[in-house]
Coordinates of C-alpha atoms in Angstrom, one line a residue:
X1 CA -0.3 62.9 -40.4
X2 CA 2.5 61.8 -42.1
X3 CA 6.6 61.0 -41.9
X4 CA 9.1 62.8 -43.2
X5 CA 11.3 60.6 -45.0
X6 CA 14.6 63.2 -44.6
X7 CA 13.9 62.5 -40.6
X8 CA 16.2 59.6 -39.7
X9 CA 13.7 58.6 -37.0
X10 CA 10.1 58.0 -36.9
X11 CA 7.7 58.2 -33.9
X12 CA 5.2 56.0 -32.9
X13 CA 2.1 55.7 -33.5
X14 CA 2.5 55.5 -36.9
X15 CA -1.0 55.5 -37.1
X16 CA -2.8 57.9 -35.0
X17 CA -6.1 57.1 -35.0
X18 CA -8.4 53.4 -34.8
X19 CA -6.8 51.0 -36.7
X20 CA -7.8 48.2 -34.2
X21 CA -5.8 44.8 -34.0
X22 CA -3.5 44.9 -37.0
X23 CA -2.6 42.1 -38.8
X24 CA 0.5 43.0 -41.6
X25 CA 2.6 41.1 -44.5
X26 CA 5.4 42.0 -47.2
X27 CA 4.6 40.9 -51.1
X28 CA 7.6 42.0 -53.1
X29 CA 8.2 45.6 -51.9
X30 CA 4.8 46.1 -50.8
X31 CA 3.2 46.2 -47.4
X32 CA 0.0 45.8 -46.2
X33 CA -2.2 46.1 -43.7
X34 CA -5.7 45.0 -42.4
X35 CA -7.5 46.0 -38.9
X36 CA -11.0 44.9 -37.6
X37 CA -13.9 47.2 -39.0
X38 CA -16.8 45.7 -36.8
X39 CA -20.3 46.0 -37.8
X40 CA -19.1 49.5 -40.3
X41 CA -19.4 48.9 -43.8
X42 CA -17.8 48.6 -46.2
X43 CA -15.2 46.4 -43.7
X44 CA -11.8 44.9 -43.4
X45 CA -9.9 48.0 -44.9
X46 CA -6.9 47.8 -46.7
X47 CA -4.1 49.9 -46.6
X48 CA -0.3 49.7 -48.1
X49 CA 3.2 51.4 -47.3
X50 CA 6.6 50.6 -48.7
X51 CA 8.7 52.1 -45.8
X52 CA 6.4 50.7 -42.6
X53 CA 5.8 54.1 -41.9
X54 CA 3.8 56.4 -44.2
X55 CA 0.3 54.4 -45.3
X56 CA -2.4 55.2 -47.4
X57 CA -5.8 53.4 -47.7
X58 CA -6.3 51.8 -50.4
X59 CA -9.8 50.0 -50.1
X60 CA -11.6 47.0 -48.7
X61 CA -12.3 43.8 -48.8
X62 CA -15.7 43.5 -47.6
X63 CA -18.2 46.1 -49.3
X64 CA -21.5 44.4 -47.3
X65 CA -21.8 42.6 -43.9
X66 CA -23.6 39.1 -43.7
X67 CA -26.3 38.3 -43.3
X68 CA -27.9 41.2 -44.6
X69 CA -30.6 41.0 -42.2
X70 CA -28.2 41.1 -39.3
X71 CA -26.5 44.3 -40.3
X72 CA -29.4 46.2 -41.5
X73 CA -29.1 48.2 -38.2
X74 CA -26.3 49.4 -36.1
X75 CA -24.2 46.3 -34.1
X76 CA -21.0 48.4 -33.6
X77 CA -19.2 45.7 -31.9
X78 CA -20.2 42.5 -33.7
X79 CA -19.1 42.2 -37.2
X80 CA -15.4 41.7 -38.4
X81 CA -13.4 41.2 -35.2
X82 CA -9.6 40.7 -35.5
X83 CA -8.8 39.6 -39.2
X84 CA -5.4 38.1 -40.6
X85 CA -4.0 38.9 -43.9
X86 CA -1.9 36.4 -45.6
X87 CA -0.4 35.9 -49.6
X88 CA -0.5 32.6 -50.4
X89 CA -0.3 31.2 -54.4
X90 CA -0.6 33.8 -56.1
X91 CA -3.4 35.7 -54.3
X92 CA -4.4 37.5 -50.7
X93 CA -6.4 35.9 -48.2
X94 CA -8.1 37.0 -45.1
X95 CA -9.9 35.4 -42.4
X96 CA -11.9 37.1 -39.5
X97 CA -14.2 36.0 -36.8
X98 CA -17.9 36.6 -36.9
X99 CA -18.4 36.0 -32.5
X100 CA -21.7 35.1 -33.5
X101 CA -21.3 33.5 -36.5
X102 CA -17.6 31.7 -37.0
X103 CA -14.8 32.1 -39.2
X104 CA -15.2 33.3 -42.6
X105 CA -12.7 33.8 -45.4
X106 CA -12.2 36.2 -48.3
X107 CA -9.4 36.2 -51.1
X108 CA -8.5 38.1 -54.3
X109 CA -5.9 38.1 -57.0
X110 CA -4.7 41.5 -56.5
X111 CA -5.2 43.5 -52.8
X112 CA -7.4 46.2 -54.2
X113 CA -9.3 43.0 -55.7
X114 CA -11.8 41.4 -56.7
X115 CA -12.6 40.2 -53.4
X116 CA -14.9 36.8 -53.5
X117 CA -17.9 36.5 -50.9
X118 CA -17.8 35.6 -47.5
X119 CA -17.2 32.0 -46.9
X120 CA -17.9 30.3 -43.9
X121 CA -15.0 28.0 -43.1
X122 CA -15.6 26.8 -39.4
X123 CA -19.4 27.8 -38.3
X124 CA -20.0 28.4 -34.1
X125 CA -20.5 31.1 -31.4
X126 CA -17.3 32.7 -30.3
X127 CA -14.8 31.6 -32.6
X128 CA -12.9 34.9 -33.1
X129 CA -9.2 36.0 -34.0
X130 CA -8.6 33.1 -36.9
X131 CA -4.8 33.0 -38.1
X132 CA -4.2 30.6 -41.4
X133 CA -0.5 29.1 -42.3
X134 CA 0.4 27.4 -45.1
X135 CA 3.1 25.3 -44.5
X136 CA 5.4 25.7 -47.7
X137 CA 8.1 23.0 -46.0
X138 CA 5.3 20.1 -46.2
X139 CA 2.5 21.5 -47.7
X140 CA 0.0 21.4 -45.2
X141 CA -2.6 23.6 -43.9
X142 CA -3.2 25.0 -41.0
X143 CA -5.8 27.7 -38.6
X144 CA -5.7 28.6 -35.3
X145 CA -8.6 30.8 -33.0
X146 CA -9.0 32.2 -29.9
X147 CA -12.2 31.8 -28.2
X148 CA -14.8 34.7 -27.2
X149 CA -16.4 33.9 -23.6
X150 CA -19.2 36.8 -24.3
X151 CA -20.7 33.7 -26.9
X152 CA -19.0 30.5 -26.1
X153 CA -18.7 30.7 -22.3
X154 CA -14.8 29.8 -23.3
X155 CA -11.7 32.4 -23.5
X156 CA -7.8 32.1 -22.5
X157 CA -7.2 29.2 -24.9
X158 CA -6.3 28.6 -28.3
X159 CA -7.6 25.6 -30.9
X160 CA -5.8 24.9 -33.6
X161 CA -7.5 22.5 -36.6
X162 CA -6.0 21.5 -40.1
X163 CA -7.0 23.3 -42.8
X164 CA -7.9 22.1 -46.5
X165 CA -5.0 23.4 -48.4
X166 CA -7.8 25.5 -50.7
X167 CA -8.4 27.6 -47.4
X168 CA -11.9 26.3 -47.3
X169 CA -12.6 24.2 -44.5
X170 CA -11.4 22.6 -41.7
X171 CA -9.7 18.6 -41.8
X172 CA -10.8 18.0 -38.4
X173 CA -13.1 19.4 -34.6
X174 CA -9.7 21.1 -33.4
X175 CA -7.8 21.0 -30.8
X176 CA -6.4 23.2 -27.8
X177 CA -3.2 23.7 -28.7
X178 CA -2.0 26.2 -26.0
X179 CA -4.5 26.3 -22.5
X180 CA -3.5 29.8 -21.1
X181 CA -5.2 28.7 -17.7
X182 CA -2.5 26.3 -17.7
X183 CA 0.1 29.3 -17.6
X184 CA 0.5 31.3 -14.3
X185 CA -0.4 34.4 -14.3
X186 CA -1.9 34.7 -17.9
X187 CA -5.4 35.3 -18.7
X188 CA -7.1 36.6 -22.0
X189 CA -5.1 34.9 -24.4
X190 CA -6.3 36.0 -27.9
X191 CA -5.3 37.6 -31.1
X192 CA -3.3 34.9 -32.4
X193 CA -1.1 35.0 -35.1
X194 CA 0.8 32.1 -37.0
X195 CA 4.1 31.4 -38.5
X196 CA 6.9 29.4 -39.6
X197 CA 10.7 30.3 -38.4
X198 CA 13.7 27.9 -38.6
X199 CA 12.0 25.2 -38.0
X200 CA 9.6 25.8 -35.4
X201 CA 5.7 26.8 -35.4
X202 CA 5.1 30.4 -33.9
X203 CA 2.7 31.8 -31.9
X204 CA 2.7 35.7 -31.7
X205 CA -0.7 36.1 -29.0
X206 CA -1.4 38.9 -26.8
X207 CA -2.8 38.3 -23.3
X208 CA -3.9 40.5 -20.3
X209 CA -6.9 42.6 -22.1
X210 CA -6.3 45.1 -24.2
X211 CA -5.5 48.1 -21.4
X212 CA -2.7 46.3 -19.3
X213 CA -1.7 43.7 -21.5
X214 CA 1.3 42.4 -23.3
X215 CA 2.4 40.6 -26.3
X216 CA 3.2 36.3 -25.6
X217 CA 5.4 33.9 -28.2
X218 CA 4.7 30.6 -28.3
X219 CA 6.9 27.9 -29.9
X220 CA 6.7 23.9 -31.2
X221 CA 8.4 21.7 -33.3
X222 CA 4.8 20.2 -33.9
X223 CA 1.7 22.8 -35.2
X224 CA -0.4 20.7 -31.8
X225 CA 2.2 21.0 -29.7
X226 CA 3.4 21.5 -26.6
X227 CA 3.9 25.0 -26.9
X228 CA 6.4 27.0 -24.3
X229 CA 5.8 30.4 -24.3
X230 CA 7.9 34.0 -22.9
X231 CA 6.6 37.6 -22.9
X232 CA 8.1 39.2 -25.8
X233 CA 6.9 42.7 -25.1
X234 CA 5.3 44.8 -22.0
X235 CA 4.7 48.5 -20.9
X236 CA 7.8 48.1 -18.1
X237 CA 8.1 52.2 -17.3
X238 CA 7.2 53.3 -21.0
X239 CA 3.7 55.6 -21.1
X240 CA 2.7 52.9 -23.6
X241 CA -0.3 50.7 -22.0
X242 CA -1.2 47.2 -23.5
X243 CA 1.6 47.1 -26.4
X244 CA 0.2 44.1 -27.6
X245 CA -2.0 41.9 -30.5
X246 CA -0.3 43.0 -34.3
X247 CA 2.1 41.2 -36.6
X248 CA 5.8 40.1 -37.4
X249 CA 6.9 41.3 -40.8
X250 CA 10.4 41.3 -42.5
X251 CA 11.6 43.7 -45.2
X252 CA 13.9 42.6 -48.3
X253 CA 16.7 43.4 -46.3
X254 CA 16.4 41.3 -43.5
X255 CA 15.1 43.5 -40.9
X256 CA 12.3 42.5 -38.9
X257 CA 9.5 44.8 -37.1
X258 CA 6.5 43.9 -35.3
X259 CA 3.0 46.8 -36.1
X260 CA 0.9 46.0 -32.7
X261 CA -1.9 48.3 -30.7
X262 CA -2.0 50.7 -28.0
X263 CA -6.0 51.2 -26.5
X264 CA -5.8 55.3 -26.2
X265 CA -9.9 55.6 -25.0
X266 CA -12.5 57.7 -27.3
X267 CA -9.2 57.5 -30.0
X268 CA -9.5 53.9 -29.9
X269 CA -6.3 51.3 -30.7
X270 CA -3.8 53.3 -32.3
X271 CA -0.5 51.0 -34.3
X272 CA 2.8 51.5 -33.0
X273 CA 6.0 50.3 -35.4
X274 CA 8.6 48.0 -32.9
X275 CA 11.9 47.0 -34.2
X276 CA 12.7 43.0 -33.5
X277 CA 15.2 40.7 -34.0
X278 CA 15.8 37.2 -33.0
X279 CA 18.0 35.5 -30.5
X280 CA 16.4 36.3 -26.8
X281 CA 16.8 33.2 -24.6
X282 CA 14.2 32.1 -21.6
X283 CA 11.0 31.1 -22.1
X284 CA 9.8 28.0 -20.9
X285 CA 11.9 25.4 -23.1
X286 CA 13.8 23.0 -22.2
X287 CA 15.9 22.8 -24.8
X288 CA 18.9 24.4 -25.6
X289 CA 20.0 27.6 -27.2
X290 CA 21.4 25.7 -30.5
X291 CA 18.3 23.6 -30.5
X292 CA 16.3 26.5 -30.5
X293 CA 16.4 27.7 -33.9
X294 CA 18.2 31.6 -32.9
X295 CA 15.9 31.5 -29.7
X296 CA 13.0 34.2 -29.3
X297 CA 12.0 37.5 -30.7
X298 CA 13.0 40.7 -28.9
X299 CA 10.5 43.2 -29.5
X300 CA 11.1 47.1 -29.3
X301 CA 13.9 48.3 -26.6
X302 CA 14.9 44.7 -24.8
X303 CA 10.8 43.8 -24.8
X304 CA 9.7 47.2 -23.9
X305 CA 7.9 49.8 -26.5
X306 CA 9.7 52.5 -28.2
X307 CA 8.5 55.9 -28.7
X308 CA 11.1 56.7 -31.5
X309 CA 13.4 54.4 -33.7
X310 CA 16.2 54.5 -36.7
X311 CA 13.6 54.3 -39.7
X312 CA 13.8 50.8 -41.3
X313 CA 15.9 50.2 -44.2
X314 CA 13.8 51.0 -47.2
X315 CA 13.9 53.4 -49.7
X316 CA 12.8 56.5 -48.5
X317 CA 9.1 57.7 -49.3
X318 CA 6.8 61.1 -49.9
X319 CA 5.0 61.5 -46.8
X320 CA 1.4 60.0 -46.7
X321 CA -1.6 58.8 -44.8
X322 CA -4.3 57.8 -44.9
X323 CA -7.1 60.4 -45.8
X324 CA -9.4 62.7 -43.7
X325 CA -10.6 65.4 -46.3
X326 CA -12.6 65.1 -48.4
X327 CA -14.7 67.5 -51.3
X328 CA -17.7 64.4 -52.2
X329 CA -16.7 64.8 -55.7
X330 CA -19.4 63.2 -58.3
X331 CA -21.5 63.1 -54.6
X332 CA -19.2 60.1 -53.7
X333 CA -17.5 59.9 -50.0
X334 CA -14.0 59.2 -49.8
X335 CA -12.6 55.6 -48.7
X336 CA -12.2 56.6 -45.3
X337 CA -15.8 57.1 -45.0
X338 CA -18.3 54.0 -43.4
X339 CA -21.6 53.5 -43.1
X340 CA -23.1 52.4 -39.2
X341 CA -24.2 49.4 -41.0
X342 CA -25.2 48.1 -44.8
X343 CA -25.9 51.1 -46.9
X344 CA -29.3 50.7 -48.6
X345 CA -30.1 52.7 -52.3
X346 CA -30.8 56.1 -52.1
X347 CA -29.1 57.4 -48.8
X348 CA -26.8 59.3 -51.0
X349 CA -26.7 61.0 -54.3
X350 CA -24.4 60.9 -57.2
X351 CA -24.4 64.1 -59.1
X352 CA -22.4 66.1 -61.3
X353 CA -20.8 68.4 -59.0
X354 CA -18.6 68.2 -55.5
X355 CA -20.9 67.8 -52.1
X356 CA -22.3 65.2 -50.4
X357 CA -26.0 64.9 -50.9
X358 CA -27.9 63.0 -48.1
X359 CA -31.4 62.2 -48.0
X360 CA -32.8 62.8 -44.8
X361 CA -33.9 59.2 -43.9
X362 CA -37.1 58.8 -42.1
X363 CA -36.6 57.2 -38.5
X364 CA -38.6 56.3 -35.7
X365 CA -34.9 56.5 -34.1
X366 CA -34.1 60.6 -35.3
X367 CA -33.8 61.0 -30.9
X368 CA -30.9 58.7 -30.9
X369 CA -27.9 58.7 -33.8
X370 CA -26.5 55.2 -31.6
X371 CA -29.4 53.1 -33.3
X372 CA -29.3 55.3 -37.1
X373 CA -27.7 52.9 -39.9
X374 CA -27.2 56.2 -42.1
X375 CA -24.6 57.7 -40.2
X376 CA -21.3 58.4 -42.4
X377 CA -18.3 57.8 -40.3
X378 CA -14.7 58.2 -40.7
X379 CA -12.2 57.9 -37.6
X380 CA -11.3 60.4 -34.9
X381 CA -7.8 61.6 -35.6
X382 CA -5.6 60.4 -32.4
X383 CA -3.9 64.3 -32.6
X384 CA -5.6 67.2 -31.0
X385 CA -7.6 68.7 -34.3
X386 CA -10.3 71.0 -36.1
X387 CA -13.0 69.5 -38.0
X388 CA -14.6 71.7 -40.1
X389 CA -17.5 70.9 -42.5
X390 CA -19.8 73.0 -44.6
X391 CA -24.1 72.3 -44.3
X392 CA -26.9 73.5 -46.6
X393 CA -30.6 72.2 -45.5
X394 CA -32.3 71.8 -48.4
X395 CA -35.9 71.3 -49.3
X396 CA -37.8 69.4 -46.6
X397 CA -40.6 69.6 -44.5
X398 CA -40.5 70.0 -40.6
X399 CA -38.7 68.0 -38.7
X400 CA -35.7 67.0 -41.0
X401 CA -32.3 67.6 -39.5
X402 CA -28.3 67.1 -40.3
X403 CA -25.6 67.8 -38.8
X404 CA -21.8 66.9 -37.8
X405 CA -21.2 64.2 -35.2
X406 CA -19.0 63.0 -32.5
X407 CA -20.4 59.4 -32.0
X408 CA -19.6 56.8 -29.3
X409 CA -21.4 55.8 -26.3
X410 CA -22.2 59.2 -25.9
X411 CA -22.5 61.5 -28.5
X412 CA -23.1 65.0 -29.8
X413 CA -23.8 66.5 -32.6
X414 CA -23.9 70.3 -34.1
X415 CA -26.5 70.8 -37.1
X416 CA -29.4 72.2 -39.2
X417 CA -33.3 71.4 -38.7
X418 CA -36.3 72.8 -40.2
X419 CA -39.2 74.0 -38.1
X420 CA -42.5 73.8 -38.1
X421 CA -42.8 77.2 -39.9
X422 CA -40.8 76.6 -42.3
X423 CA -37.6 78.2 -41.2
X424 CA -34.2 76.8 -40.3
X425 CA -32.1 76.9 -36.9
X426 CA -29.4 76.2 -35.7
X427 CA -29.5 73.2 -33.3
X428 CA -26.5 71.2 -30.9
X429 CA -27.7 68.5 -28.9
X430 CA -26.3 65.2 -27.1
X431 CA -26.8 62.1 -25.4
X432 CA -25.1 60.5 -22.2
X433 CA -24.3 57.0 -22.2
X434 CA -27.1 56.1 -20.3
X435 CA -29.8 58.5 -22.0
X436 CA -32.1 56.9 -24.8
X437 CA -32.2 60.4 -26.0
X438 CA -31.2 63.2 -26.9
X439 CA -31.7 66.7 -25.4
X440 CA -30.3 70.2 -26.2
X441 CA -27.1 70.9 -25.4
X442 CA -27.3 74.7 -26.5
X443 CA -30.7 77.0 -27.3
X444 CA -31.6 77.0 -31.2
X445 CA -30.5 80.0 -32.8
X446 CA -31.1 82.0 -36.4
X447 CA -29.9 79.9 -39.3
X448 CA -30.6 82.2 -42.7
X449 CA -30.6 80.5 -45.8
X450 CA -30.6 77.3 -44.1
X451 CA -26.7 77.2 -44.2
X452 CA -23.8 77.1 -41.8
X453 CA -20.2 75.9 -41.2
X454 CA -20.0 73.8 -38.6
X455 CA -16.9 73.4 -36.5
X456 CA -15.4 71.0 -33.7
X457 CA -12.5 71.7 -32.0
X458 CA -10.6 68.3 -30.3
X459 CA -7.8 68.5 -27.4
X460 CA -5.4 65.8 -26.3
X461 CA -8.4 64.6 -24.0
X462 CA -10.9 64.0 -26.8
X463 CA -12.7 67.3 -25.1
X464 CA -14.9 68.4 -28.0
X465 CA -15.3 71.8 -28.1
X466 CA -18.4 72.7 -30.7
X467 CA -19.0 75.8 -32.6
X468 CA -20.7 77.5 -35.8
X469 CA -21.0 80.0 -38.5
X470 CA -24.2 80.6 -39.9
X471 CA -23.2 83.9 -42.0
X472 CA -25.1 86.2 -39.6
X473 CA -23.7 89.7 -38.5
X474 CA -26.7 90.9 -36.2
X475 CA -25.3 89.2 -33.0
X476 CA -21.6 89.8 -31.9
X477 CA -21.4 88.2 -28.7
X478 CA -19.0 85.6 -28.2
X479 CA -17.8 86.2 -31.9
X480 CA -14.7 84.3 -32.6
X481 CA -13.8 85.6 -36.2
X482 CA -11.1 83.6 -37.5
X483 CA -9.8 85.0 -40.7
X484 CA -10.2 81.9 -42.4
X485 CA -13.0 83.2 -44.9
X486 CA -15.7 81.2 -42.7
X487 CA -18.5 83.6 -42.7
X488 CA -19.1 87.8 -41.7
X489 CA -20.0 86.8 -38.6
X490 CA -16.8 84.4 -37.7
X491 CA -17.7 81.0 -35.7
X492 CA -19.6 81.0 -32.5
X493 CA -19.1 78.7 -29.4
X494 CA -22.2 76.2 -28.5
X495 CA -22.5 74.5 -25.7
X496 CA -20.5 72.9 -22.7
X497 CA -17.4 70.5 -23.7
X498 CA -18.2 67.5 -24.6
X499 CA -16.0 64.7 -23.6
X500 CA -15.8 62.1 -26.8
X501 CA -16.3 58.7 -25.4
X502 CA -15.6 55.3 -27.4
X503 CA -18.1 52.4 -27.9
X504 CA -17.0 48.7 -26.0
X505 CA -14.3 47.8 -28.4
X506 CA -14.5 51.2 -30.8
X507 CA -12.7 54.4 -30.7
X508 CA -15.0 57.5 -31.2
X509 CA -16.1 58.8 -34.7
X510 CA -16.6 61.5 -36.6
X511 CA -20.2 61.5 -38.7
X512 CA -22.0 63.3 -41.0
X513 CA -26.1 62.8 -40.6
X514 CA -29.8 63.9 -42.4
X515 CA -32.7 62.2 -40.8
X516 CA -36.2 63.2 -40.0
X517 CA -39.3 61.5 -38.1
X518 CA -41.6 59.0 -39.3
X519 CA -43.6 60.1 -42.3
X520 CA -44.9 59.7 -45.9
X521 CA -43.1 60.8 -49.0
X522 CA -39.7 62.7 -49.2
X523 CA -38.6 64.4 -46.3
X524 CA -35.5 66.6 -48.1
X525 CA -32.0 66.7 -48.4
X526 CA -28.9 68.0 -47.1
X527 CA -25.6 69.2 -48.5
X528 CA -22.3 68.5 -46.8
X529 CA -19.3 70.4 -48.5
X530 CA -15.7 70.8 -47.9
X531 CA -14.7 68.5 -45.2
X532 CA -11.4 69.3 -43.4
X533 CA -9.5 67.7 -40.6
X534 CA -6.6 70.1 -39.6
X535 CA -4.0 68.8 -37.0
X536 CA -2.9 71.0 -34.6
X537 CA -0.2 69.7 -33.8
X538 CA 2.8 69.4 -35.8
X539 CA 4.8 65.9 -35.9
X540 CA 5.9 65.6 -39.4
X541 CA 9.0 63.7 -37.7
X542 CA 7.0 61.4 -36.7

């Protein structure tokens, strides 16, 4: 969805779907934005806005994991957790934590790049949440982390290290700069993100998980220290849970806003737009108002989230977000589209015409897409919606499937597979969260020509609704014919509703899928043609 720029209000979120733990900056009149990708590849997208409320994606960093080895199969939440994007000299850097690996580094000249490699700045288990600053006043260098207790056995306190001014290792073994066991009341410290302001070092970290949490400040006149902090911004009687983990930005105005995350379930973290200014007194300082520097942020309404606000004072803008449809022209998916881990040669083919063409890959997993690394995923829209996608099985021998997926936890998934005689049906099945396979969720039925639109309906509750169109007129009963040129024989229901659950730190998603059991030689291909994502509701006022 997008925002009308003749509205003199936007609505929150500004982006409805998983854009998990935001990190934004300003470079002239450009803004961008980053989010954690996880173990999907490509990673660490990249998208850009002028008005802090329309975006588009524009690409990413990262277009393999590393190791190889470690990505060749699915790890959805390992990977890219919580990444900061900074400008600094002349080009755009980010740093993420690898829990299992450290803190690595990527930079470019230009945001749609080149990007460089991966480098390992600061190797060690549970380093997550890295934030750089370079300190333009004296020159220095600086990074701070949070710490992951899943790897390290440590969480709720931050260490902050100098930082080589090149942005490629650390001066020194760190230090705990803020110990949030130290601070009543305040447990999961994390997400942090650095800055400068009239004088002092900041702090923006969240704390409290990311359900029932809130956003901390922390201020110092010295980068180690001591830090007094204040609560910045909450849910007080607002429907928004956790506001909390983003970043501060300021426009060429003057105006400052503050991108964070709300956790919304199977939709994942979805970014909400906050107005802020400076000048809120409290916190834990000692020192006075006129020492302070124009005292603390104030996020959103008095500290608490807004649901609608004056749009910020930028030139207005054509609506935009980022995409959802897509036509696979030249056989190429989209940039929404990610792979469940690094894409190997031949899972999809180029060609001379629209459509996705997917080899059906041969798996000793094809009973369960959780542990597939060929699945093509895109987001699930945070807005009750139709997906609607096209499917031709094409040669292949028994056994070889595709379909149209709603993947978390739990999944299910609407499709094509050939039988053993030859022919093609019509198959919906799913998996709880506690199965290692699947099982039908709906009897096979009649597919002719091996072809079908396939269709899944999405309500406010994630409540997946699944149907088809397989062209056929013989069978009338529960025929929903929608006008919409879908087939003779209009789309058919299948199955119970399926409730779209997330995965531990990712919102549900949408993917496209050929397989087929263990075997020699080629095992066919599928089709997948005219991918639509229609909202059904209509915020354009957003």
């Amino acid at each position: 969805m997008s925002a009308d720029p003749a509205e003199p209000v936007y609505r929150n979120p500004v982006l409805d779907a998983d854009w998990s733990d935001p990190d934004v900056i300003r470079v002239g009149d450009d803004f961008y934005l980053t989010a954690s990708s996880f173990g999907r590849v490509p990673g660490l997208p990249l998208l850009h806005s002028r008005d802090l409320v329309n975006w588009t994606l524009v690409g990413h960093a990262l277009q393999r994991l590393e190791p190889e080895s470690e990505f060749a199969a699915p790890r959805h939440d390992c990977g890219v957790w919580a990444p900061s994007l900074r400008h600094h000299d002349g080009r755009f850097w980010i740093f993420w934590g690898d829990p299992d690996r450290g803190v690595f580094q990527v930079n470019a000249p230009e945001i749609r790049g080149p990007w460089t490699r991966p480098h390992l700045v600061k190797a060690g288990k549970g380093l997550i949440d890295p934030c750089p600053l370079w300190d333009d006043e004296t020159g220095e260098a600086y990074l701070v982390h949070a710490w992951a207790k899943s790897r390290s056995g440590v969480k709720n306190r931050l260490t902050g290290h100098r930082m080589h001014p090149h942005g490629t290792e650390l001066l020194d073994e760190g230090k705990v700069i803020v110990d949030g066991d130290r601070i009543p009341g305040w447990f999961t410290l994390e997400g942090p993100k650095l800055y400068r302001h009239d004088g002092w070092f900041w702090i923006f970290a969240p704390a409290g998980g990311v359900e029932t949490g809130w956003q901390g400040a922390f201020r110092s006149r010295a980068f180690f220290g001591p830090y007094e902090e204040k609560v910045v911004l909450e849910q007080k009687d607002t429907d928004v849970n956790g506001p909390h983990q983003g970043g501060w930005v300021r426009t060429p105005s003057g105006e400052d806003w503050f991108l964070h995350f709300q956790q919304r379930g199977a939709y994942g973290r979805v970014v909400h737009l906050q107005p802020m200014r400076w000048g809120g007194g409290g916190g834990t300082s000692r020192s006075s108002e006129a020492e302070s520097g124009g005292g603390w942020p104030v996020i959103g309404d008095d500290g608490a989230p807004v649901a609608e606000h004056r749009r910020p004072d930028l030139p207005p803008q054509p609506p935009a977000a980022p995409a959802t449809d897509d036509d696979f022209p030249g056989g190429r998916p989209g940039r929404q589209w990610q792979w469940t881990a690094n894409p190997r040669d031949g899972w999809a083919t180029h060609h001379s015409a629209d459509g996705l063409r997917l080899t059906c890959v041969r798996t000793p997993d094809a009973h369960d897409l959780r542990a597939l690394p060929n699945v093509l995923t895109q987001r699930l829209p945070g807005t009750p919606c139709t997906v609607e996608v096209d499917l031709r099985l094409d040669d292949g021998e028994p056994g070889a499937r595709a379909g149209l997926a709603v993947l978390g936890d739990a999944y299910s998934w609407i499709g094509l597979q050939r039988g053993p005689d030859g022919t093609v049906r019509l198959v919906h099945r799913f998996a709880e969260t506690v199965a290692d396979q699947e099982r039908d969720a709906a009897p096979p039925r009649p597919a002719p020509g091996g072809r079908a639109r396939l269709r899944v309906d999405i309500d406010a509750g994630a409540r997946c609704r699944f149907s088809y169109d397989t062209g056929e007129t013989g069978d009338t009963a529960n025929t929903a014919d929608t006008g919409d040129g879908a087939g003779q024989g209009g789309f058919r229901p299948s199955g119970q509703v399926f409730a779209a659950t997330p995965w531990r730190w990712v919102g549900a998603l949408l993917g496209l899928v050929a397989l087929a059991p263990t075997g020699q030689g080629h095992a066919g291909t599928a089709t997948f043609t005219q991918f639509r994502i229609r909202i059904q509701e209509k915020r354009a006022d957003r």
